[in-house]
XYZ file of C-alpha atoms in Angstrom:
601
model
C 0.000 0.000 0.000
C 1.259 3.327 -1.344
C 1.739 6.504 1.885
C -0.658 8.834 1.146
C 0.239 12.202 1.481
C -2.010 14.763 2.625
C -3.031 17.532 0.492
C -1.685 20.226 2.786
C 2.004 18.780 1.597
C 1.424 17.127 -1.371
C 0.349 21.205 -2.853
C 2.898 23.470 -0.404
C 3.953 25.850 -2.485
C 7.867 26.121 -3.771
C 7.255 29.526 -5.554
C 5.910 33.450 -3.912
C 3.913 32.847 -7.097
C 2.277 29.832 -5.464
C 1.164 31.026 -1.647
C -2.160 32.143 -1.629
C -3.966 34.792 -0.849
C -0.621 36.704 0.736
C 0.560 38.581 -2.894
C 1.302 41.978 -0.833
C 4.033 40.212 1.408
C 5.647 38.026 -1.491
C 5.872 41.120 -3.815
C 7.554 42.953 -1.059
C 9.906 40.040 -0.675
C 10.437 40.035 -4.008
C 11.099 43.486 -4.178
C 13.434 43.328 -1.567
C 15.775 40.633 -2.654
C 16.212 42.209 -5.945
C 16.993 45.521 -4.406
C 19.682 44.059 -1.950
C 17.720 45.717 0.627
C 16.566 42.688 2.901
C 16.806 43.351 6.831
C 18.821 40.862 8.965
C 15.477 39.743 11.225
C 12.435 39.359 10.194
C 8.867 38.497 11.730
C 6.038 36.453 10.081
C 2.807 37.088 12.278
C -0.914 35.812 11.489
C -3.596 33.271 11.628
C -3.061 29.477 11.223
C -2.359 27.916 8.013
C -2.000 31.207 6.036
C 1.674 30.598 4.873
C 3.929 31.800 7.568
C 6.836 28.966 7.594
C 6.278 27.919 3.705
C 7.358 31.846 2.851
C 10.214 31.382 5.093
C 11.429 28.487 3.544
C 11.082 29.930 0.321
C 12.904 32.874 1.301
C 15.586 31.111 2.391
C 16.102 29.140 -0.830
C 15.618 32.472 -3.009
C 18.207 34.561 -1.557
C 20.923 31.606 -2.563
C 19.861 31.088 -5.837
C 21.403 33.968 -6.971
C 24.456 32.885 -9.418
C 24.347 29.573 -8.615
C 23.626 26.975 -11.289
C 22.499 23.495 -9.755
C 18.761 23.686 -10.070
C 18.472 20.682 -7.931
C 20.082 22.579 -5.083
C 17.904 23.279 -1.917
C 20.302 24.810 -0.161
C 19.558 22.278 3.068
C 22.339 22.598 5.097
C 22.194 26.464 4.939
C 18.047 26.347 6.268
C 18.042 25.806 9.929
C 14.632 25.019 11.610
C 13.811 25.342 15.080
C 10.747 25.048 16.886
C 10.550 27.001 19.753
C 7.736 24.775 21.504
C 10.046 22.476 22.407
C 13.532 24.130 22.297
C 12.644 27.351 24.749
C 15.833 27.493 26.813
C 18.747 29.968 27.066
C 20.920 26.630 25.940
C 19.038 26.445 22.858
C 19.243 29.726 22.179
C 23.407 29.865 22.948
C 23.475 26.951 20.625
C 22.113 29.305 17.757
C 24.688 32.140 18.484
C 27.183 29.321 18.298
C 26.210 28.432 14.836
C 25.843 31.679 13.087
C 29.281 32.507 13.665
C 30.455 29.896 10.982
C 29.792 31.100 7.506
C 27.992 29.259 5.055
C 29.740 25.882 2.733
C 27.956 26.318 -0.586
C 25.389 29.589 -0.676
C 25.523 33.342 0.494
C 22.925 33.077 3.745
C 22.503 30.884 6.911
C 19.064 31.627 7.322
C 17.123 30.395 10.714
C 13.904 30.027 10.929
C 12.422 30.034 14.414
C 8.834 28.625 14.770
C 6.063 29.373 17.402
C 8.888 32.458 18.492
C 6.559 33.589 21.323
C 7.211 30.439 23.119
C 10.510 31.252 24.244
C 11.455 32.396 28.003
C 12.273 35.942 28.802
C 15.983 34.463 29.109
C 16.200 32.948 26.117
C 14.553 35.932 24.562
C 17.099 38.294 26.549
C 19.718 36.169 25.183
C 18.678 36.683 21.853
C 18.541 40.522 21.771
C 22.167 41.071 21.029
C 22.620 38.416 18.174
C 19.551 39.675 16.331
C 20.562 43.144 16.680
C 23.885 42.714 15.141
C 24.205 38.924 13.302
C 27.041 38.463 11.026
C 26.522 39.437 7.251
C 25.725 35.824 5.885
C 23.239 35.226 8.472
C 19.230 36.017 8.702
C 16.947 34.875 11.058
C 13.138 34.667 10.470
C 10.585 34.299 12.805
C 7.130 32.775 12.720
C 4.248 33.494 15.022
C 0.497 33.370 15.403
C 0.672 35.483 18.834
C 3.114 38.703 18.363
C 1.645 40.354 21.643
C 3.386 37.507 23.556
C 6.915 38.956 22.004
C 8.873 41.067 23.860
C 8.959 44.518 22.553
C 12.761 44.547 23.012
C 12.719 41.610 20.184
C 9.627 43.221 17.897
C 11.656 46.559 17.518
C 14.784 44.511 15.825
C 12.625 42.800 13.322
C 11.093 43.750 10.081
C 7.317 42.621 10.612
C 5.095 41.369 8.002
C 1.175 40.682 8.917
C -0.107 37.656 7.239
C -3.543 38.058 6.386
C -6.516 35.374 6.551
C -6.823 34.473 3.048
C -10.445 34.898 1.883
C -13.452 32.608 0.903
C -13.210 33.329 -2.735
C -9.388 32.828 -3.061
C -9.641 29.586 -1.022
C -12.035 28.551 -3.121
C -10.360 29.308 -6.439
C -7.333 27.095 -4.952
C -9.420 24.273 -4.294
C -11.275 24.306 -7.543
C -7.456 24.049 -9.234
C -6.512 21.373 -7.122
C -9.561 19.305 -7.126
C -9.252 19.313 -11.262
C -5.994 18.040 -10.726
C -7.304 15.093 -8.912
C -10.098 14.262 -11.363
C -12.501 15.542 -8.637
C -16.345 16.858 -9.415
C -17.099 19.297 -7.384
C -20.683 21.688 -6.619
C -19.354 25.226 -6.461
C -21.293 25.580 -3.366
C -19.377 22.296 -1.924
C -16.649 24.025 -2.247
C -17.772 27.191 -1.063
C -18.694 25.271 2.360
C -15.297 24.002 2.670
C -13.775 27.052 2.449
C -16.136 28.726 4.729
C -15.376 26.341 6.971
C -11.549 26.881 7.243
C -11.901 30.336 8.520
C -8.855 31.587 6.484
C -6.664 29.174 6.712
C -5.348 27.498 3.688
C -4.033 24.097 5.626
C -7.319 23.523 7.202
C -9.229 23.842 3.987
C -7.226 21.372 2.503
C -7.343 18.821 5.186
C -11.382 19.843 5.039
C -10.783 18.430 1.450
C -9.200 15.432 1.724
C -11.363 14.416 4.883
C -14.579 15.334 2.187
C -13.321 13.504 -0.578
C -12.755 10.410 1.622
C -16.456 10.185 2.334
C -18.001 11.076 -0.385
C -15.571 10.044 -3.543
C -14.684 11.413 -7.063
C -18.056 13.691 -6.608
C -17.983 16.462 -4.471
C -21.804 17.785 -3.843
C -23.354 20.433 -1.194
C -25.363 17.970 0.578
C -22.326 15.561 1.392
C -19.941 18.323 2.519
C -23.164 19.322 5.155
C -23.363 15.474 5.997
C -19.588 15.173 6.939
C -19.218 18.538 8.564
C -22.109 18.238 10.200
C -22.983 22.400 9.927
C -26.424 23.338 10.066
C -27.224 24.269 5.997
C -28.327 27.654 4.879
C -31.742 25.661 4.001
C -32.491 24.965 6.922
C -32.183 28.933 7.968
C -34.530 29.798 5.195
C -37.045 27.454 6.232
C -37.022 28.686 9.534
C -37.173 32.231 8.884
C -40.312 31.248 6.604
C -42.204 29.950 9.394
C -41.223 33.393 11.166
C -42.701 35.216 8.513
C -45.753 33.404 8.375
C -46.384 33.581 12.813
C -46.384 29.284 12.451
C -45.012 29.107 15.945
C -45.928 25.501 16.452
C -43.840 24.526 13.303
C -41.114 26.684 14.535
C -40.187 24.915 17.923
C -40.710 21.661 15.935
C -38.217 22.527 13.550
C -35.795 23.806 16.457
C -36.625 20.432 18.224
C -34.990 18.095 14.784
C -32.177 20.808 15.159
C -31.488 19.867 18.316
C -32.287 16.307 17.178
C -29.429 15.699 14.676
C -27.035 17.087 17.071
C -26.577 20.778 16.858
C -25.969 23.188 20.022
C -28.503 26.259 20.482
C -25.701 28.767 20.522
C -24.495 28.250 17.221
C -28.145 28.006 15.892
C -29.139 31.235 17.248
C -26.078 33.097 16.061
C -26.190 31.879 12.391
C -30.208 33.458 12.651
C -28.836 36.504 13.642
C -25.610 35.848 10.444
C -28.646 34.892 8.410
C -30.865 38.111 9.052
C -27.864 40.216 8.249
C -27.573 38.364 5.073
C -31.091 38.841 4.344
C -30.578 42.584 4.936
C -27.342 42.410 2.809
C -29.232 40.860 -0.353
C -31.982 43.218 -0.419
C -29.932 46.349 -2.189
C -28.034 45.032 -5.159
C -25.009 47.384 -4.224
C -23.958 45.400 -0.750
C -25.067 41.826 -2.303
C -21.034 41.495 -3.141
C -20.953 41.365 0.926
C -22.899 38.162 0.598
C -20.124 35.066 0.961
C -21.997 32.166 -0.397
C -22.677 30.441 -3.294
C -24.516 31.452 -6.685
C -27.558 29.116 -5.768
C -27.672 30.053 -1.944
C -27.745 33.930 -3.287
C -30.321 33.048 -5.219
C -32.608 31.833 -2.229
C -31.332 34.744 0.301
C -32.687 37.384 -2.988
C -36.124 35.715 -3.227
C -36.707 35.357 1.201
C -35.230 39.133 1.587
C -38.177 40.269 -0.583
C -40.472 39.161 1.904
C -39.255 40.379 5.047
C -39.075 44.394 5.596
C -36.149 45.938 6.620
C -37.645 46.701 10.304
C -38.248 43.212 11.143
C -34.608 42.367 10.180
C -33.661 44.956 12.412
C -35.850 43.663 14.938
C -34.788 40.127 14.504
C -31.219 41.250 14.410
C -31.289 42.822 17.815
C -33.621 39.584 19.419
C -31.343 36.877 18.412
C -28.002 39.060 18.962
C -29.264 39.298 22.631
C -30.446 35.610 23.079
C -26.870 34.775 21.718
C -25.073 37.352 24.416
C -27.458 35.343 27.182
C -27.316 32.350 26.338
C -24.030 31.248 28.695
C -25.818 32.718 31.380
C -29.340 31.214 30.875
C -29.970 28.047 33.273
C -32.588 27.015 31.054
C -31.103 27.373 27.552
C -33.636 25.914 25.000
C -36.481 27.865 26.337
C -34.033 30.779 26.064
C -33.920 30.063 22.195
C -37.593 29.355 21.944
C -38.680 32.125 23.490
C -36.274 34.160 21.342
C -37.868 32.214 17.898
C -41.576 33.167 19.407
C -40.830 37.023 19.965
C -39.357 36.660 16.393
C -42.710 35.171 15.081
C -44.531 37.562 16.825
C -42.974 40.956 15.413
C -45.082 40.876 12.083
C -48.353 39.512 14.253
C -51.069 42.308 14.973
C -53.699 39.760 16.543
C -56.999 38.532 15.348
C -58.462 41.936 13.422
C -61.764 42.876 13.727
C -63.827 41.778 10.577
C -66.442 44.992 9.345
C -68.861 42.381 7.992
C -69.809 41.244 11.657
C -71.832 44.509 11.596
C -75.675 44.588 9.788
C -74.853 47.925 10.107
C -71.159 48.757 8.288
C -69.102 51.192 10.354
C -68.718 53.169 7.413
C -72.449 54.344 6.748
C -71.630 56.444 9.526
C -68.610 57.629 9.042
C -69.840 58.568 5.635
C -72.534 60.735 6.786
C -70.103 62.438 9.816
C -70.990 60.305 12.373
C -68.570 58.558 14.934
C -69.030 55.480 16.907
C -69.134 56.178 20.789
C -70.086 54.366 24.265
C -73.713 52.964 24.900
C -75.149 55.616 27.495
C -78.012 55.162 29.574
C -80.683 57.694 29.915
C -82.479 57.966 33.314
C -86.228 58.132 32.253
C -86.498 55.350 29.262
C -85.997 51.729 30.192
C -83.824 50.948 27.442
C -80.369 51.327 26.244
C -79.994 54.102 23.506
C -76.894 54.974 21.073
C -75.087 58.539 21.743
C -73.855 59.415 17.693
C -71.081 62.452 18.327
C -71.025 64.740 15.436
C -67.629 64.560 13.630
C -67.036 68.951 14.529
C -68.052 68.818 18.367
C -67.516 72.346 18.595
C -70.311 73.369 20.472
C -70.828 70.483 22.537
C -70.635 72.305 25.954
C -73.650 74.318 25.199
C -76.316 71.197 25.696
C -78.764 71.897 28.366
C -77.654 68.753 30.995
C -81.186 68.060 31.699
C -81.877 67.136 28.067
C -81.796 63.384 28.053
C -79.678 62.211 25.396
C -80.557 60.842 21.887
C -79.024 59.287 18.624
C -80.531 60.445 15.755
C -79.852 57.399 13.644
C -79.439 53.800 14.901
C -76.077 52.607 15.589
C -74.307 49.389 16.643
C -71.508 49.861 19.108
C -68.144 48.889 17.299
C -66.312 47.654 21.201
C -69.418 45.342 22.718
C -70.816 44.296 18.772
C -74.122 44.203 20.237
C -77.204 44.964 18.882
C -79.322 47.791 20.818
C -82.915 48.899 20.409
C -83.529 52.505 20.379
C -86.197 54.355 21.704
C -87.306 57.192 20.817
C -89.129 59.629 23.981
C -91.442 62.140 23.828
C -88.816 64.818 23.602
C -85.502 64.619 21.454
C -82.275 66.456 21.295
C -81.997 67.218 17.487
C -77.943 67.469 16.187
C -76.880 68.915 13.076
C -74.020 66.756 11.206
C -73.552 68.568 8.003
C -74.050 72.283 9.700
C -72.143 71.545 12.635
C -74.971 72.969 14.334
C -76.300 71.365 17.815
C -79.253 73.291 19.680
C -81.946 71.351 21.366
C -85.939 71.254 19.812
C -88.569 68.957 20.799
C -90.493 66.361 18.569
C -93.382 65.554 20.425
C -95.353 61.814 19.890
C -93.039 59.668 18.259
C -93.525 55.644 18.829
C -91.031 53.781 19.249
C -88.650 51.651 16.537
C -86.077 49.280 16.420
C -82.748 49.910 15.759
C -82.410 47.020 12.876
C -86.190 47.784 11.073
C -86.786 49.445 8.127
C -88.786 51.418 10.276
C -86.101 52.799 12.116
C -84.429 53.892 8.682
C -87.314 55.675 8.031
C -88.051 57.411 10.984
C -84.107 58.851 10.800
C -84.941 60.415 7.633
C -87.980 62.038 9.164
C -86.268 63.032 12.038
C -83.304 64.670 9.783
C -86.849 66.541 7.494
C -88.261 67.712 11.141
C -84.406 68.797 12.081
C -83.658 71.167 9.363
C -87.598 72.391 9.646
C -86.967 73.739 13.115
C -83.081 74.632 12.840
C -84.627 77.733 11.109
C -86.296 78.960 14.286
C -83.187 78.183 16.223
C -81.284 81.195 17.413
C -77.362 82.044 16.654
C -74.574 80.628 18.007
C -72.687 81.657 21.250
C -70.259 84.136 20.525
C -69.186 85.619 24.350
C -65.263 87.389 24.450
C -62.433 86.066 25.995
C -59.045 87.372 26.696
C -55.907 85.698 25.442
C -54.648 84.567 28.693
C -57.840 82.411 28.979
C -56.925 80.937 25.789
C -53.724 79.987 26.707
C -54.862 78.281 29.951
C -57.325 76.109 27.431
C -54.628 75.984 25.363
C -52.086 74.350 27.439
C -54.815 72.007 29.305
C -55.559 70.068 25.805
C -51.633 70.081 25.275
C -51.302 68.362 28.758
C -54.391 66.468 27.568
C -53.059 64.470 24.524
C -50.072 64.216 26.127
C -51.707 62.003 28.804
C -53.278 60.512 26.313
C -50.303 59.147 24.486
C -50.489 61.592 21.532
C -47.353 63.340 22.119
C -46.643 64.690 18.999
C -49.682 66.779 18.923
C -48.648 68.142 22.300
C -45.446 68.663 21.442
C -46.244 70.686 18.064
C -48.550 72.904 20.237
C -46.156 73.617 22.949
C -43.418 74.458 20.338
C -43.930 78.174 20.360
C -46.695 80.147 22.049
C -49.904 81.161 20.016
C -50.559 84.431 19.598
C -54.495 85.711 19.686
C -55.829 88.668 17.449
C -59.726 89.000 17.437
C -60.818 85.347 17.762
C -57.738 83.818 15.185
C -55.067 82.111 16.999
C -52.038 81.827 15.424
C -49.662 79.217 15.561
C -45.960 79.440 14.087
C -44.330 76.134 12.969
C -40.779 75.495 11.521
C -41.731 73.683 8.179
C -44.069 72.443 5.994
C -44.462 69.383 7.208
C -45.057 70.082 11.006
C -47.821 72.671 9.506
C -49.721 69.429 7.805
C -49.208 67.065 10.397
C -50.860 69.815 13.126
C -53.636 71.356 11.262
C -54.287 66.916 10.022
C -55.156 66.689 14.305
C -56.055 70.055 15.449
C -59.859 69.271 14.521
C -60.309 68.539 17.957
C -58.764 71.148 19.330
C -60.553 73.665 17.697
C -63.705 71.833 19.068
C -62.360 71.879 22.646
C -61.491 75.912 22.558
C -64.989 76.837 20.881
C -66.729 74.825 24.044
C -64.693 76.067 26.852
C -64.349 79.851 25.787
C -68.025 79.751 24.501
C -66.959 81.351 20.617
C -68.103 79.646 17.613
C -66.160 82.417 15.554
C -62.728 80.755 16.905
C -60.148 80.234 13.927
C -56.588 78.741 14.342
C -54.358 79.881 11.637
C -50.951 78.113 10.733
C -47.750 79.881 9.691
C -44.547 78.296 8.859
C -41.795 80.060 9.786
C -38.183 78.195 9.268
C -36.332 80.886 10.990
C -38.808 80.130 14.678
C -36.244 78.882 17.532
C -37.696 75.322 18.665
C -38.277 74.491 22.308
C -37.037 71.352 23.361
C -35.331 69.871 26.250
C -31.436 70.194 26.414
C -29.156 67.537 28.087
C -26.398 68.715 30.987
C -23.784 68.250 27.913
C -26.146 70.222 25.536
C -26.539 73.540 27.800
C -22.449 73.363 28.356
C -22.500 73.510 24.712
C -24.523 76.293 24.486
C -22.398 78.142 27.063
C -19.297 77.620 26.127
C -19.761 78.890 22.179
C -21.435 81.945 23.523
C -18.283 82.317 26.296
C -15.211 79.839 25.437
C -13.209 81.339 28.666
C -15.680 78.765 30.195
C -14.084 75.544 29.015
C -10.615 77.186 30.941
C -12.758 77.497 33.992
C -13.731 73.651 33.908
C -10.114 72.546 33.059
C -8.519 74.543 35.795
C -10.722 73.652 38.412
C -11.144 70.144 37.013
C -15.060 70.225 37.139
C -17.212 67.859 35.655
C -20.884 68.584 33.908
């Protein structure tokens, strides 16, 4: 039986032109030896399996190939290797310094490569300091290391350093397609794409990856065997879960997390390749940052059709939910219901609740609405034995002005949009008559009418009559209350509604109204806002208001006019840091007073 050799040796690479992924460190090595300007020490830093110690050796045969015409020569017994895991001593070390005084047989340079560097005492590093500073002209020494912070500085400051980089997905990739053809391997781009993934950078681990691949699976590389082997959790199975999040299908969610969990895979990585997977969805939906996408032509394919789905907010949202279920999930003593809970607040962020469906109603909503009605509370009036409908007239200017004897009535029947019960009105002996269209409400009596039901034709009817006898007697009605205020008693009303909606929870009504004091002339009050904008999305809820003013300061004439002025200072509430601000542009001699006195804000 034949040794195999691993892919990792079999493919090192002889040439710079070979390494991978590092072309801005070979090109400067390049440069260098063909410029005579090479230091005396130099440092290799970086990841893993990105090429540290293969550069070094092919440094060391480069810089003695010059003029010399064996091509078989490898220069051998001028490349000394040293690991410094194992040989960490100040005797090792002295051992070195012995050496390099003896110049080289065949050759220019003695070169010495010292692996794993940071592994060395402080002695043997201290014994080092004056040899590296000052080695004789045939020697160099190189040193490899994937942790420079554990190197003295003393040592860093004699040595040329060169960063290694992690060598990317695509470039990995590109290497493994070349050397998979040269095995008579077929190969799924994506397979490959997984594989490289996988390594995290490092050339030598994707190739082992490879071989360990091939092993299982053959001459024929596909996507689903390279998930099988490396047992990773397949960007399918992402999209099918974030599918069941879009659609609220909680039960299939957990049941989906539960195989998850079946075939072997921990929560933690599950719920940090949602949150990856989110940020990928959020990626593929502009075409400008889909080249931030590392995957596969089919999986970007997939992530492009499920990112049309979801809206940017609920990535966001989902983002944030898993990001924090992954920070807590060390901490958590009950870890699965940690995730679940996470997936349920995720299925939840796109779910309003069961909504309300207009056709319950005999009556649509909307018949009133159309005819300036609004739906209100069932009231109860003290002298009929039944429960009647109060209809509020979309303007309720004048509202204040009903005599409070005068028991209440609906002059069309209404079902109640919270309780979606059906009520039967009656209709006394005397009626308050209101006004929709006018946005008129006085009180008139309409003696001897029977009583209907709210759901009869009958009813219908008798509204109609009842609007006829309405506009008969709004004729005889009188005008409306007009009495003179001052502007301070506007203001009062003015900032009671403002302290009104913002109980209420409509702050930015409030907030537009307390932005600058209103200034009264006759019965207009006017209002100056900063820009268009603000100006439509007051006057769009000032209907209200309007109402509110015209009850309490008994003047139907009252008008609120809207001015936008861009140059108006805005009100709002500065922090600590803010007023300092403030202060110190208008008097800079006040940042000298904080530094000399060494106050804080």
């Amino acid at each position: 039986m034949e040794q195999f050799i691993v892919s990792a040796r079999k493919y090192r690479p002889q040439t710079f032109k070979d390494v991978v992924g590092q072309k801005a460190i070979t090109n400067t090595l390049l440069n260098a030896i063909e410029n005579n300007h090479l230091a005396q020490a130099l440092l290799f830093t970086g990841p893993r399996g990105v090429g540290k110690t293969t550069c070094a050796r092919i440094l060391a045969r480069k810089i003695n190939q010059e003029g010399y015409d064996d091509p078989n020569e490898d220069f051998s017994f001028n490349v000394f290797e040293l690991d410094a895991a194992s040989n960490n001593s100040v005797d090792d070390i002295r051992n070195i310094i012995d050496q390099v005084r003896i110049p080289p047989q065949t050759g220019k340079y003695k070169v010495y490569i010292v692996d794993e560097v940071h592994m060395l005492s402080s002695a043997a590093f201290n014994a080092f300091l004056k040899t590296l500073e000052e080695p004789p002209r045939h020697a160099i020494f190189i040193l490899a290391t994937t942790e420079k912070h554990k190197i003295l500085p003393t040592i860093l400051s004699r040595c040329q350093i060169f960063d290694f980089k992690r060598i990317t997905i695509n470039d990995a990739k590109e290497h493994l397609k070349e050397i998979a053809t040269e095995q008579g391997v077929t190969f799924e781009d994506d397979a490959l794409h997984i594989i490289a993934q996988k390594a995290d950078g490092a050339m030598r681990d994707a190739l082992s990856i490879f071989d360990r691949v091939v092993s299982y699976c053959g001459n024929n590389l596909t996507r689903q065997a390279v998930y099988e082997n490396l047992n990773v959790l397949d960007f399918e199975y992402y999209i099918r879960v974030t599918d069941f999040i879009l659609e609220n299908k909680i039960p299939e969610l957990l049941l989906a997390f539960d195989d998850i969990l079946a075939k072997g895979f921990d929560g933690h990585h599950f719920i940090a390749g949602l949150a990856s997977h989110f940020r990928d969805l959020l990626v593929a939906q502009t075409p400008s940052t889909l080249i931030l996408l590392d995957s596969g032509e089919q999986a970007k394919a997939l992530y492009s059709a499920q990112a049309k789905k979801a809206s940017q907010d609920f990535l966001l949202k989902g983002i944030d939910l898993a990001n924090t279920a992954d920070l807590n999930y060390k901490i958590s003593q009950n870890q699965r219901l940690l995730v679940e809970l996470c997936l349920m607040q995720l299925a939840s962020i796109t779910f309003d609740g069961e909504k309300k469906k207009p056709n319950a109603f005999i009556i649509p909503a909307t018949h009133f609405r159309n005819n300036t009605y609004s739906i209100t509370e069932v009231k109860t009036i003290s002298s009929v034995q039944s429960s009647v409908v109060s209809a509020q007239i979309a303007d309720n200017s004048i509202q204040s002005q009903v005599a409070e004897k005068t028991p209440e009535i609906i002059d069309a029947p209404v079902i109640t949009e919270t309780k979606q019960t059906i009520e039967t009105v009656e209709i006394p002996e005397a009626v308050e008559v209101k006004a929709p269209s006018e946005n008129i409400q006085q009180q008139a009596t309409i003696p001897n009418q029977p009583k209907v039901s709210a759901l009869s034709l009958a009813g219908l009817r008798a509204k109609k009559e009842l609007e006829a006898k309405q506009s008969q007697h709004l004729k005889h009605l009188g005008e409306l209350p007009s009495e003179k205020f001052t502007e301070t008693d506007m203001l009062l009303q003015w900032n009671k509604f403002a302290q009104r909606m913002s109980d209420t929870g409509k702050m930015l009504l409030s907030t537009y109204m307390l932005m600058n004091e209103p200034v009264l002339n006759g019965t207009t009050i006017t209002l100056e806002l900063p820009n268009q904008s603000t100006k439509e999305e007051f006057l769009s809820g000032c209907v209200e208001l309007l109402g509110y003013l015209r009850g309490k300061l008994h003047n139907h004439d009252i008008a609120i006019n809207v001015i936008v002025n861009e140059s108006v200072e805005k009100k709002y509430a500065f922090t600590p840091d803010d007023k300092y601000e403030r202060l110190r542009n208008i008097n800079p001699t006040l940042d000298l007073l904080r530094k000399t006195f060494d106050l804080d804000v």
